[in-house]
Short mmCIF file of N, CA and C in Angstrom, two decimals:
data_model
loop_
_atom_site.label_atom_id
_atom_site.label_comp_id
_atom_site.label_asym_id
_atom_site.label_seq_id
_atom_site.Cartn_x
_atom_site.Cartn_y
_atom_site.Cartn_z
N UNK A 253 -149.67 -30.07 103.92
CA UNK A 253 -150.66 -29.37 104.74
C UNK A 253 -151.76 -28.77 103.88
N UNK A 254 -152.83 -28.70 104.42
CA UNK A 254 -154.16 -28.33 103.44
C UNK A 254 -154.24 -26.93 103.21
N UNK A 255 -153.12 -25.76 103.92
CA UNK A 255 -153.56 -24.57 103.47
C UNK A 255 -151.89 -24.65 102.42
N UNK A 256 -151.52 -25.30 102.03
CA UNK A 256 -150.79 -24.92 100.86
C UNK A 256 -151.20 -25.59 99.54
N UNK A 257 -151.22 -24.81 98.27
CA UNK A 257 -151.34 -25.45 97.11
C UNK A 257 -150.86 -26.72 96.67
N UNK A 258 -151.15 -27.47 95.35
CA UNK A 258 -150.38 -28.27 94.70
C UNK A 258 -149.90 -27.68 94.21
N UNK A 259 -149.91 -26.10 93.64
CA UNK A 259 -148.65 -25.66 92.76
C UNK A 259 -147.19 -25.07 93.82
N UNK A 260 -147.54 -24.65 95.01
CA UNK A 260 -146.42 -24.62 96.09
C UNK A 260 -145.88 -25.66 96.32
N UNK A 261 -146.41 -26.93 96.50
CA UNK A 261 -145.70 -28.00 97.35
C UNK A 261 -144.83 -28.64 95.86
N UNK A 262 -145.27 -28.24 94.37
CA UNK A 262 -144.18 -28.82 93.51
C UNK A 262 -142.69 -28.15 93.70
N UNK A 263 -143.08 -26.80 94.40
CA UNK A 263 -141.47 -26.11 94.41
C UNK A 263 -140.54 -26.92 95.44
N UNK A 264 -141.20 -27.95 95.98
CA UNK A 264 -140.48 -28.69 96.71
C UNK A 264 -139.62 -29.81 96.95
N UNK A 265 -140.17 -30.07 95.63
CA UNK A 265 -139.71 -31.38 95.17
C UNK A 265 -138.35 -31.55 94.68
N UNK A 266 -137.82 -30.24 94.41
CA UNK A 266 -136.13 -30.28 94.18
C UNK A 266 -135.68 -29.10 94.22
N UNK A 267 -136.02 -28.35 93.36
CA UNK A 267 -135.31 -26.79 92.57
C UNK A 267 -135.05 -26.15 94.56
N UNK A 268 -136.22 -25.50 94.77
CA UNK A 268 -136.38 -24.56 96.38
C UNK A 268 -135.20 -25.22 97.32
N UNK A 269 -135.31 -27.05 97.16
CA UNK A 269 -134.41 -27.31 98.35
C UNK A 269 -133.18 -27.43 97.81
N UNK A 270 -132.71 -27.78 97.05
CA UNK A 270 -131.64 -28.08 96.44
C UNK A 270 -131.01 -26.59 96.14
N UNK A 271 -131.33 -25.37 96.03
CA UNK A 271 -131.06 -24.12 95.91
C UNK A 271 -130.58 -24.00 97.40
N UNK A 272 -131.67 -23.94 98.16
CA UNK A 272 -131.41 -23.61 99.58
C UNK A 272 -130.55 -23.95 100.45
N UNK A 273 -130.53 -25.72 100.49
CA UNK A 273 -129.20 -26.47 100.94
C UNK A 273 -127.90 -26.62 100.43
N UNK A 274 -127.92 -26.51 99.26
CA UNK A 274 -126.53 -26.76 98.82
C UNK A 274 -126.15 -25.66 98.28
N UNK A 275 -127.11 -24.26 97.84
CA UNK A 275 -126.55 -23.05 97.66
C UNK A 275 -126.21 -22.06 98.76
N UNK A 276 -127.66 -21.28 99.30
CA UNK A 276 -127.85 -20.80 100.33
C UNK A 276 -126.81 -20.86 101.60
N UNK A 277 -127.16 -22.23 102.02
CA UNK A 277 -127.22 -22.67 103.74
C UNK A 277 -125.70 -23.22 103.00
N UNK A 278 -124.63 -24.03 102.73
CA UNK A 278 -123.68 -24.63 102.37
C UNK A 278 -122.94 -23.57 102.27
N UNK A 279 -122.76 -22.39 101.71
CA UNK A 279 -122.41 -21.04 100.79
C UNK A 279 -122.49 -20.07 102.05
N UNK A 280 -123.39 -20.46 103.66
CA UNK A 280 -123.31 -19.68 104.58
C UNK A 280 -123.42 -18.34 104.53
N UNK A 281 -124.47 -18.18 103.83
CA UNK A 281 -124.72 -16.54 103.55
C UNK A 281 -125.16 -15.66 104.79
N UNK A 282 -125.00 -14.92 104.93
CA UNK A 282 -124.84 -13.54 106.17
C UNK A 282 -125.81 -12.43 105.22
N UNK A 283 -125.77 -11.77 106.10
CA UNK A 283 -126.09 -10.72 106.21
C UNK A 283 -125.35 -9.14 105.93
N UNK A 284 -125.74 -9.27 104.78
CA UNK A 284 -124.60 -7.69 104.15
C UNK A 284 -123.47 -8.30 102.81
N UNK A 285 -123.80 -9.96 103.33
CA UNK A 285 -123.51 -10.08 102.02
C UNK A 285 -122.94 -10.33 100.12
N UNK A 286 -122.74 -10.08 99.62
CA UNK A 286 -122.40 -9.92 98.49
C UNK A 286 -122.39 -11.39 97.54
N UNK A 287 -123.76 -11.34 97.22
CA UNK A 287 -123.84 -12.87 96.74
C UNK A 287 -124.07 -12.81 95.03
N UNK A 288 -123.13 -13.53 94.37
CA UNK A 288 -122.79 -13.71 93.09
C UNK A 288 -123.78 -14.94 92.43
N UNK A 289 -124.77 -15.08 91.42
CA UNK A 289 -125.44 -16.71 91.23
C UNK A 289 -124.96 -16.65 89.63
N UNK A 290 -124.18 -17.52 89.23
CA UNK A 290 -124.23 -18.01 87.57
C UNK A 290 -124.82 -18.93 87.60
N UNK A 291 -125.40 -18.32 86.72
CA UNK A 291 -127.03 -19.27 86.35
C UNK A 291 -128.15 -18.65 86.75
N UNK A 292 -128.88 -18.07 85.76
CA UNK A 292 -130.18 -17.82 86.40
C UNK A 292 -131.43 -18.61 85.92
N UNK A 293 -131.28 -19.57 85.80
CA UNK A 293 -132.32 -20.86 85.31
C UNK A 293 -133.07 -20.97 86.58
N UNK A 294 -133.96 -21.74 87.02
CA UNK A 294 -134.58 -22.16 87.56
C UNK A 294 -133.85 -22.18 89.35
N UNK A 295 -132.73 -23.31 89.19
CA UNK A 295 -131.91 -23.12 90.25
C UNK A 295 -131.64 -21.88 90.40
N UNK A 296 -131.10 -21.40 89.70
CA UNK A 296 -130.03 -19.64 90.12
C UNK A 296 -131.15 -18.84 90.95
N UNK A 297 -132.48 -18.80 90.21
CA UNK A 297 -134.12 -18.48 90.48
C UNK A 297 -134.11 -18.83 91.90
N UNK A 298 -134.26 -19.72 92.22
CA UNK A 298 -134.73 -20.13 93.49
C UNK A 298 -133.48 -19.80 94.47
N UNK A 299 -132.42 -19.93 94.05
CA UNK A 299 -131.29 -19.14 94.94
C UNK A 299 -131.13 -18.09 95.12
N UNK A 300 -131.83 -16.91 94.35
CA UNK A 300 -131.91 -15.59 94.59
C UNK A 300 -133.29 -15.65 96.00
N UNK A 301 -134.17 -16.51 95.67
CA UNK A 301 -135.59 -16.46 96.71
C UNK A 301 -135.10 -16.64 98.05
N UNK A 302 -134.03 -17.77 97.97
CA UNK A 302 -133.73 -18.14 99.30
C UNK A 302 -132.80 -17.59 99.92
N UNK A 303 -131.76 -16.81 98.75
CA UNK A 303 -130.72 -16.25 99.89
C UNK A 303 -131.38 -15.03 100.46
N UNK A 304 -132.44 -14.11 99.94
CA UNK A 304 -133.03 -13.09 100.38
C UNK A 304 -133.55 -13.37 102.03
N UNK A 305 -133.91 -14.90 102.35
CA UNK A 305 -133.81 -15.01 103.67
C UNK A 305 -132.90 -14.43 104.77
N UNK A 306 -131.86 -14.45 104.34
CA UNK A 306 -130.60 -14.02 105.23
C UNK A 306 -129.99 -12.82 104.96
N UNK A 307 -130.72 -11.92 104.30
CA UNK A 307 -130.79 -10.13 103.91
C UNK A 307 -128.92 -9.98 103.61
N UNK A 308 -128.87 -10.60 102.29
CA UNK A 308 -127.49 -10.47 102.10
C UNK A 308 -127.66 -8.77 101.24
N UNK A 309 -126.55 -8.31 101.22
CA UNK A 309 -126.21 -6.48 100.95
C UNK A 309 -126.79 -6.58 99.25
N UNK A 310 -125.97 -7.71 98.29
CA UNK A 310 -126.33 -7.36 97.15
C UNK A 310 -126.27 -8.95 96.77
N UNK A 311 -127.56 -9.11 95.73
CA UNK A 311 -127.54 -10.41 95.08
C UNK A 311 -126.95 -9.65 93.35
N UNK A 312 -126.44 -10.21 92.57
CA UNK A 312 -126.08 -10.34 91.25
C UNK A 312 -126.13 -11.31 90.45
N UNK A 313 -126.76 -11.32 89.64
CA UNK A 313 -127.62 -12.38 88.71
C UNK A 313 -126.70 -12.26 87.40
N UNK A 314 -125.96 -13.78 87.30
CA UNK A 314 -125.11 -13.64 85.89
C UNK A 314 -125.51 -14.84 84.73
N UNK A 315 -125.86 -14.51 83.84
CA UNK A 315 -126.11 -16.12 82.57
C UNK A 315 -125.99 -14.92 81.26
N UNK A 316 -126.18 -15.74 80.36
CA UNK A 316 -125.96 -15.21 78.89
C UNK A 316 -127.25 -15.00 78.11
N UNK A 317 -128.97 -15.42 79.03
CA UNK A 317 -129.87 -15.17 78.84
C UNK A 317 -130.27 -14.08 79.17
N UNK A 318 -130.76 -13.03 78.07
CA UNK A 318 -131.41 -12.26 78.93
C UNK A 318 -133.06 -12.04 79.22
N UNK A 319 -133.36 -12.86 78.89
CA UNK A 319 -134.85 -13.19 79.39
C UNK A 319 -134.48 -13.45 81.32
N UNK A 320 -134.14 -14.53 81.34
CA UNK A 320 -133.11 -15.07 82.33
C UNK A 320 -133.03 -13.98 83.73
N UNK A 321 -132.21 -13.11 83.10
CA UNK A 321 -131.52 -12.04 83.50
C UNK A 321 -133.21 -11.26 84.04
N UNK A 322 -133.97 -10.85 83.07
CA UNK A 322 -134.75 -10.24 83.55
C UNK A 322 -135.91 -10.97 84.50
N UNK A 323 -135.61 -12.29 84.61
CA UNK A 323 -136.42 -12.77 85.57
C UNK A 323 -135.50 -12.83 87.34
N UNK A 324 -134.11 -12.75 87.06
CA UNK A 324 -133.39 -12.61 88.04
C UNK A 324 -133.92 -11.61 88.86
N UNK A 325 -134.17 -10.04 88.06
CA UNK A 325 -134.57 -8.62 88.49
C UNK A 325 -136.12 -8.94 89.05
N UNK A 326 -136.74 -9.56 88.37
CA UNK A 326 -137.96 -9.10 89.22
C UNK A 326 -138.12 -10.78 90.42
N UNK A 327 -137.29 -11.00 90.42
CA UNK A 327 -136.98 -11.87 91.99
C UNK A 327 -136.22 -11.59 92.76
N UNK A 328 -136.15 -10.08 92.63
CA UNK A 328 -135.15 -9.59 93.48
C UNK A 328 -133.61 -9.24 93.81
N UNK A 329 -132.83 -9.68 92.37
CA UNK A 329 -131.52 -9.33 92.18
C UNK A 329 -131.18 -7.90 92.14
N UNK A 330 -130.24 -7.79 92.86
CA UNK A 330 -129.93 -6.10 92.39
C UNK A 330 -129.45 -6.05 91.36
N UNK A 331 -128.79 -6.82 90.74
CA UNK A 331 -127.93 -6.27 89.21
C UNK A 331 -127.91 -7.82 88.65
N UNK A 332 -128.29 -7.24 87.17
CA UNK A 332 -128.14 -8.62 86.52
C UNK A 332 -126.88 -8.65 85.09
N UNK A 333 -125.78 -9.67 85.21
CA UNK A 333 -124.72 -9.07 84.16
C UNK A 333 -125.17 -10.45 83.11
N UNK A 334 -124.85 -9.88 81.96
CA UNK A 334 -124.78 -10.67 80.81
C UNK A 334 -123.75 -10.94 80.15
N UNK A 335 -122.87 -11.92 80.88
CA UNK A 335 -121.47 -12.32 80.66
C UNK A 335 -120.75 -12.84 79.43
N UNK A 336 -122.04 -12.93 78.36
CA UNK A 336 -121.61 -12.89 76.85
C UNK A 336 -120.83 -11.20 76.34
N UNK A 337 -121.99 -10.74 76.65
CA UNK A 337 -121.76 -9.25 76.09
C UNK A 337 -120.60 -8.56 77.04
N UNK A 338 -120.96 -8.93 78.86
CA UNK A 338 -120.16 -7.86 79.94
C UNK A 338 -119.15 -8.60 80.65
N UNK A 339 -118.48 -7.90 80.95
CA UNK A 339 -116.93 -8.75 81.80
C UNK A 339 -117.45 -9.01 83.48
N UNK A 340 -118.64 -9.91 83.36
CA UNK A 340 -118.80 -10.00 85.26
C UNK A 340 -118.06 -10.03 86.23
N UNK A 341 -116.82 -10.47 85.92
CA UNK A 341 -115.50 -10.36 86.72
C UNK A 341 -115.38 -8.85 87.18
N UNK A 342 -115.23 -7.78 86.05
CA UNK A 342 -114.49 -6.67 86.25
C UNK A 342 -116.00 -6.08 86.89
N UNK A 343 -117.36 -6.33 86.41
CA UNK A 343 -118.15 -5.66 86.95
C UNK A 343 -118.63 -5.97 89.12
N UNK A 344 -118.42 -7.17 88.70
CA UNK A 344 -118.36 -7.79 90.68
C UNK A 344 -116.98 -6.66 91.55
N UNK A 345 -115.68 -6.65 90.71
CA UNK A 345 -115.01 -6.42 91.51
C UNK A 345 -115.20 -5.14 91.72
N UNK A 346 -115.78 -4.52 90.85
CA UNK A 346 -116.15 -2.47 90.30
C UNK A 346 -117.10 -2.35 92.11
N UNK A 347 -118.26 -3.53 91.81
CA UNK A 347 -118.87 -3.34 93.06
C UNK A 347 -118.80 -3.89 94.36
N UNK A 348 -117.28 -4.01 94.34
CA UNK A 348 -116.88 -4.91 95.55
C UNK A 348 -115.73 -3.87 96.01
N UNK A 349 -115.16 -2.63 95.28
CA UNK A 349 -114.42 -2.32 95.79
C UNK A 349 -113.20 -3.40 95.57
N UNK A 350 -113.10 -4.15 94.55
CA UNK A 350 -111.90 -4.81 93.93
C UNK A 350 -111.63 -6.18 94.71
N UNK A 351 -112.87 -6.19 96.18
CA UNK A 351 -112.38 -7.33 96.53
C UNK A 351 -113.09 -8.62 96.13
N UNK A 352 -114.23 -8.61 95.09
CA UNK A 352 -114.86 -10.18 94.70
C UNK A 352 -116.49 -10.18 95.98
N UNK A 353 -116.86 -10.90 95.17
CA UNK A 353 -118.45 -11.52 96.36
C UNK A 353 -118.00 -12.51 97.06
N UNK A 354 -118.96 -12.20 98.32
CA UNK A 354 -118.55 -12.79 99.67
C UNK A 354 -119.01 -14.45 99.25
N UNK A 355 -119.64 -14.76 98.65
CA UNK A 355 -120.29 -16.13 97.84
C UNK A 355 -120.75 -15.72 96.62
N UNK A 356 -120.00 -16.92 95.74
CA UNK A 356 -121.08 -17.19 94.34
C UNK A 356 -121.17 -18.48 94.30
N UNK A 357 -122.72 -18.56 93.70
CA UNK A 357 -123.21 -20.18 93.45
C UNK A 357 -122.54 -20.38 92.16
N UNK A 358 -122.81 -21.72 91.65
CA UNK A 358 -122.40 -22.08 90.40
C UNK A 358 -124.03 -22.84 90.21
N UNK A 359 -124.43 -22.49 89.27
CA UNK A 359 -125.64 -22.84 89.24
C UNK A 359 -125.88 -23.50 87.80
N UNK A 360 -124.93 -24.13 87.04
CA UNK A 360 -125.19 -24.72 85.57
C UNK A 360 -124.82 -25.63 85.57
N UNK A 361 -123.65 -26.25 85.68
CA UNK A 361 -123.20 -27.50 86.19
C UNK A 361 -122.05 -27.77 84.93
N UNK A 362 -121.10 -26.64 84.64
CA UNK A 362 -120.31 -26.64 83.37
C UNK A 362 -118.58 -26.02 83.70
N UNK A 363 -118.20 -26.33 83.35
CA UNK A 363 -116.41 -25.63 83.37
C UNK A 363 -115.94 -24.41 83.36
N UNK A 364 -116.97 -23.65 82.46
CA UNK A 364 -116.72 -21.95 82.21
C UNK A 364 -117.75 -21.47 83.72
N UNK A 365 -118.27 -21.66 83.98
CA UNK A 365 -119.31 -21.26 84.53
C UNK A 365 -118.76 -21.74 86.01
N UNK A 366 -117.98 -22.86 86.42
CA UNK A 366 -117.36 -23.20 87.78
C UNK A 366 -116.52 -22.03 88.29
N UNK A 367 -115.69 -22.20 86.77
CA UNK A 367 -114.73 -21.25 86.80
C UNK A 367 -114.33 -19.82 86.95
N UNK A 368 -115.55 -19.45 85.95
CA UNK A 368 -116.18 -17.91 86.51
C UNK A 368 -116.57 -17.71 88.30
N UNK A 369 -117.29 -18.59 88.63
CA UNK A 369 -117.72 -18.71 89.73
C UNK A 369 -116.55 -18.33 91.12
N UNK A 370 -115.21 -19.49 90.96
CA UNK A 370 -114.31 -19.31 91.67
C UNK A 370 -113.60 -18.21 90.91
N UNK A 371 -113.79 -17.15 89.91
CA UNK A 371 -113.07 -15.93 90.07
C UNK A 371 -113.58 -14.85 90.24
N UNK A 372 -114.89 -15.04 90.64
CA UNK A 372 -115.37 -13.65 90.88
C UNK A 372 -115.42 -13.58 92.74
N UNK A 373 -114.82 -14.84 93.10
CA UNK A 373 -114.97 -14.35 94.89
C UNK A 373 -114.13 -13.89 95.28
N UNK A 374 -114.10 -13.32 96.57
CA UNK A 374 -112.85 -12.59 97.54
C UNK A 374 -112.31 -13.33 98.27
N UNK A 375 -110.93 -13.00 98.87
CA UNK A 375 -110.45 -13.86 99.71
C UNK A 375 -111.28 -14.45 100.93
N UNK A 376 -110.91 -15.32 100.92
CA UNK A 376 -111.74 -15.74 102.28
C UNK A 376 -113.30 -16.11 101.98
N UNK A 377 -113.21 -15.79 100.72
CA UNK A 377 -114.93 -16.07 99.96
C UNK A 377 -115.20 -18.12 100.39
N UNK A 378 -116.44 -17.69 99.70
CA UNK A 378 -117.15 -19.64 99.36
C UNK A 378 -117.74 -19.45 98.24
N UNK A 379 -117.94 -20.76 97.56
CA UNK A 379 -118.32 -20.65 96.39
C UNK A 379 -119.19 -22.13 96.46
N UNK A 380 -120.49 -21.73 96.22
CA UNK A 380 -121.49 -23.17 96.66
C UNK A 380 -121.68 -23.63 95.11
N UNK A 381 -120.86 -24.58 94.83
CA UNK A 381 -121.32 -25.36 93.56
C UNK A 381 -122.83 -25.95 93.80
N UNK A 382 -123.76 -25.84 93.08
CA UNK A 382 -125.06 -25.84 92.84
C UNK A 382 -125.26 -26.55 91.89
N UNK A 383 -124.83 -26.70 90.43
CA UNK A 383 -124.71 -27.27 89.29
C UNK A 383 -124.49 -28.58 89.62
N UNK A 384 -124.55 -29.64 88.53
CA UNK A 384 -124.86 -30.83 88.49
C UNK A 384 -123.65 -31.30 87.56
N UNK A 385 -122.57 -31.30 87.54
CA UNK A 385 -121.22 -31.47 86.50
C UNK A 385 -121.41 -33.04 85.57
N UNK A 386 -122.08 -33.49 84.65
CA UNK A 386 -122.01 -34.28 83.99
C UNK A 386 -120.28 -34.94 83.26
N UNK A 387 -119.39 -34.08 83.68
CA UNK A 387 -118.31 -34.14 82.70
C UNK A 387 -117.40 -33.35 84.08
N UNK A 388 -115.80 -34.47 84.19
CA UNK A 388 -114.48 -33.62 84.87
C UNK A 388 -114.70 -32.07 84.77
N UNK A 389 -114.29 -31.55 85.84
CA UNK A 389 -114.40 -29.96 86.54
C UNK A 389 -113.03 -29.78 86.58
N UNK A 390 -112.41 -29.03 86.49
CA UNK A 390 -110.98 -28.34 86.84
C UNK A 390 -110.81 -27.92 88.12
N UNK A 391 -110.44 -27.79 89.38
CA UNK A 391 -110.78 -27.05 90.59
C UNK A 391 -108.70 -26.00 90.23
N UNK A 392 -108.79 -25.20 89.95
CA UNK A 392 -107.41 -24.16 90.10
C UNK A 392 -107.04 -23.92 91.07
N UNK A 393 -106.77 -24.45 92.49
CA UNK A 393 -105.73 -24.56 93.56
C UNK A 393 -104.87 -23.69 93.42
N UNK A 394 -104.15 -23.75 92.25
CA UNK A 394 -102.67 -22.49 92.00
C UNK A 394 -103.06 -21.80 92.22
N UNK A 395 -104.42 -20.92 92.00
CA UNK A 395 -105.14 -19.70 92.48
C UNK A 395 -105.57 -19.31 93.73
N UNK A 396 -106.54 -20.59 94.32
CA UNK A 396 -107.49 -20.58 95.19
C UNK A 396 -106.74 -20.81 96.57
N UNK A 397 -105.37 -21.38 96.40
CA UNK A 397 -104.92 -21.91 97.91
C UNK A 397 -104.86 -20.64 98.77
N UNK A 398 -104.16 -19.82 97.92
CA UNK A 398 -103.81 -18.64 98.68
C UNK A 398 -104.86 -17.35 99.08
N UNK A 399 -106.01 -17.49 98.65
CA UNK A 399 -106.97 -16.81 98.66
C UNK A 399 -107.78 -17.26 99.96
N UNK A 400 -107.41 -18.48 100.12
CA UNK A 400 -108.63 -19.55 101.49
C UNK A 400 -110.26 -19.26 100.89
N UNK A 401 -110.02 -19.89 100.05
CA UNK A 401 -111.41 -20.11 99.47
C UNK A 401 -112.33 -21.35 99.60
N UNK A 402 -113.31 -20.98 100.10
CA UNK A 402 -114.07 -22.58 100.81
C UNK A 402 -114.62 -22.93 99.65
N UNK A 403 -114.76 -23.99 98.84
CA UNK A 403 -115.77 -24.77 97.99
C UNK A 403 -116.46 -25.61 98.71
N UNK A 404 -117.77 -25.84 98.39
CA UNK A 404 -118.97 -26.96 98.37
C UNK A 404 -119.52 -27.01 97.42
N UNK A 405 -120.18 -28.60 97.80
CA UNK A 405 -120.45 -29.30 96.59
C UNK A 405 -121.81 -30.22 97.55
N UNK A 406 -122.67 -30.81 96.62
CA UNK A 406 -123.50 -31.52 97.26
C UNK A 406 -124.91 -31.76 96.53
N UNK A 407 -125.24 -32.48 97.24
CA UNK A 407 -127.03 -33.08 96.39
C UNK A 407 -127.74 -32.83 97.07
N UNK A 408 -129.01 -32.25 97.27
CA UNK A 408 -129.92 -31.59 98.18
C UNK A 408 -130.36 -33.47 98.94
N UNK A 409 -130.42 -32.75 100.46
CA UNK A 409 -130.41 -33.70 101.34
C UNK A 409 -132.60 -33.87 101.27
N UNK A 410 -132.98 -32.73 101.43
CA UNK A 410 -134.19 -32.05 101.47
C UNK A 410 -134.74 -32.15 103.40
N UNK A 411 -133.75 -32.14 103.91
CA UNK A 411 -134.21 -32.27 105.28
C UNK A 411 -134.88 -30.48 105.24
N UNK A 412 -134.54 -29.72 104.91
CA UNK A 412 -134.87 -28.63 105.15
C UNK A 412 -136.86 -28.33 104.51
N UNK A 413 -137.46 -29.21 103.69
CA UNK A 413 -138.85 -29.43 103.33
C UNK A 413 -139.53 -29.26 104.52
N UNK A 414 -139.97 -29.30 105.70
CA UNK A 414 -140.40 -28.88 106.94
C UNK A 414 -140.09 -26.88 107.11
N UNK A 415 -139.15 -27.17 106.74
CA UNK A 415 -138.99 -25.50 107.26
C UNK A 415 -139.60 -24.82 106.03
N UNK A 416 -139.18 -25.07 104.95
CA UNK A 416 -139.72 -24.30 103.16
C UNK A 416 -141.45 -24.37 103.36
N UNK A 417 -141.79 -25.33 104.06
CA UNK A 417 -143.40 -25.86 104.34
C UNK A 417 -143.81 -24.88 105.05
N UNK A 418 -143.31 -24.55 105.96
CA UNK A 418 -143.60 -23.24 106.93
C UNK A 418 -143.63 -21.96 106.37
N UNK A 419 -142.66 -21.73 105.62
CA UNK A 419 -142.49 -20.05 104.86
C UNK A 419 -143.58 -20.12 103.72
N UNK A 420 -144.14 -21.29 102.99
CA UNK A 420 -144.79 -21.18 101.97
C UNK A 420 -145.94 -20.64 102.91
N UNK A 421 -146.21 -21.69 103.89
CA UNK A 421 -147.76 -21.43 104.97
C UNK A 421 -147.95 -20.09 105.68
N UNK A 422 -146.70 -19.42 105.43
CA UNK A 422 -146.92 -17.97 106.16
C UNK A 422 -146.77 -17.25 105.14
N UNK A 423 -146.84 -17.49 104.15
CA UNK A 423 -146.35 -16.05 102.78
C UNK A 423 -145.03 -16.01 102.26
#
């Protein structure tokens, strides 16, 4: 459409939808909340933009960058952990009241980082794999059965480019 940029319509081309569909909308985020992203690269980035659609209670921004980290904060994360230096586990559950985030993305596409992912949720949590796994994933069942923990997984479909077209055209 002619009132959006060429530098808007590049956010479209993967990162925005592929955040949105297979993090966001897959991951079924609500309202109030408690959304976990490892990874704050580009993807993790655009998954903080989009879950803010659905006014979740608290976003938390986790990677080992802290450049990263500080770009999480000014896109709107409430707390950003640096899981080299801080125990994100013990800090999610500190602000969960011990029970885990209602969703975390996996946003790197690596083993430590899946893994972190499925232990920082709560029972009954989801955990929207986002990442791109080049290499076998572990999925821990011994853990997760009993918890009813939903996983997804997926490749941005981009049916959702019509609607992202609209929010760019309104602000």
């Amino acid at each position: 459409p002619d009132e959006l940029s060429d530098e808007q319509v590049l956010f479209l081309a993967d990162i925005l939808p592929t955040a949105y569909e297979v993090g966001v909308l897959n991951g079924m985020v609500s309202p109030g909340d408690v959304v976990a992203i490892v990874g704050a690269g580009p993807i993790g980035l655009a998954a903080i933009l989009t879950a803010m659609l659905y006014t979740p209670g608290r976003i938390v921004a986790i990677d080992l960058v802290d450049n990263r980290l500080e770009s999480a904060l000014r896109f709107w994360a409430d707390m950003a952990i640096n899981n080299g230096r801080e125990d994100a586990v013990a800090q999610v559950m500190e602000l969960t009241d011990g029970l885990g985030a209602d969703v975390a993305f996996e946003a790197v596409g690596v083993q430590q980082t899946f893994e972190l992912a499925t232990e920082l949720i709560r029972p009954c949590g989801r955990v929207a794999n986002i990442g791109v796994h080049g290499k076998p994933v572990t999925l821990h069942l011994e853990t997760l059965w009993t918890r009813d923990v939903t996983v997804t997984t997926g490749l941005v479909d981009t049916y959702t480019i019509p609607r992202l077209m609209k929010l760019f055209a309104s602000g």
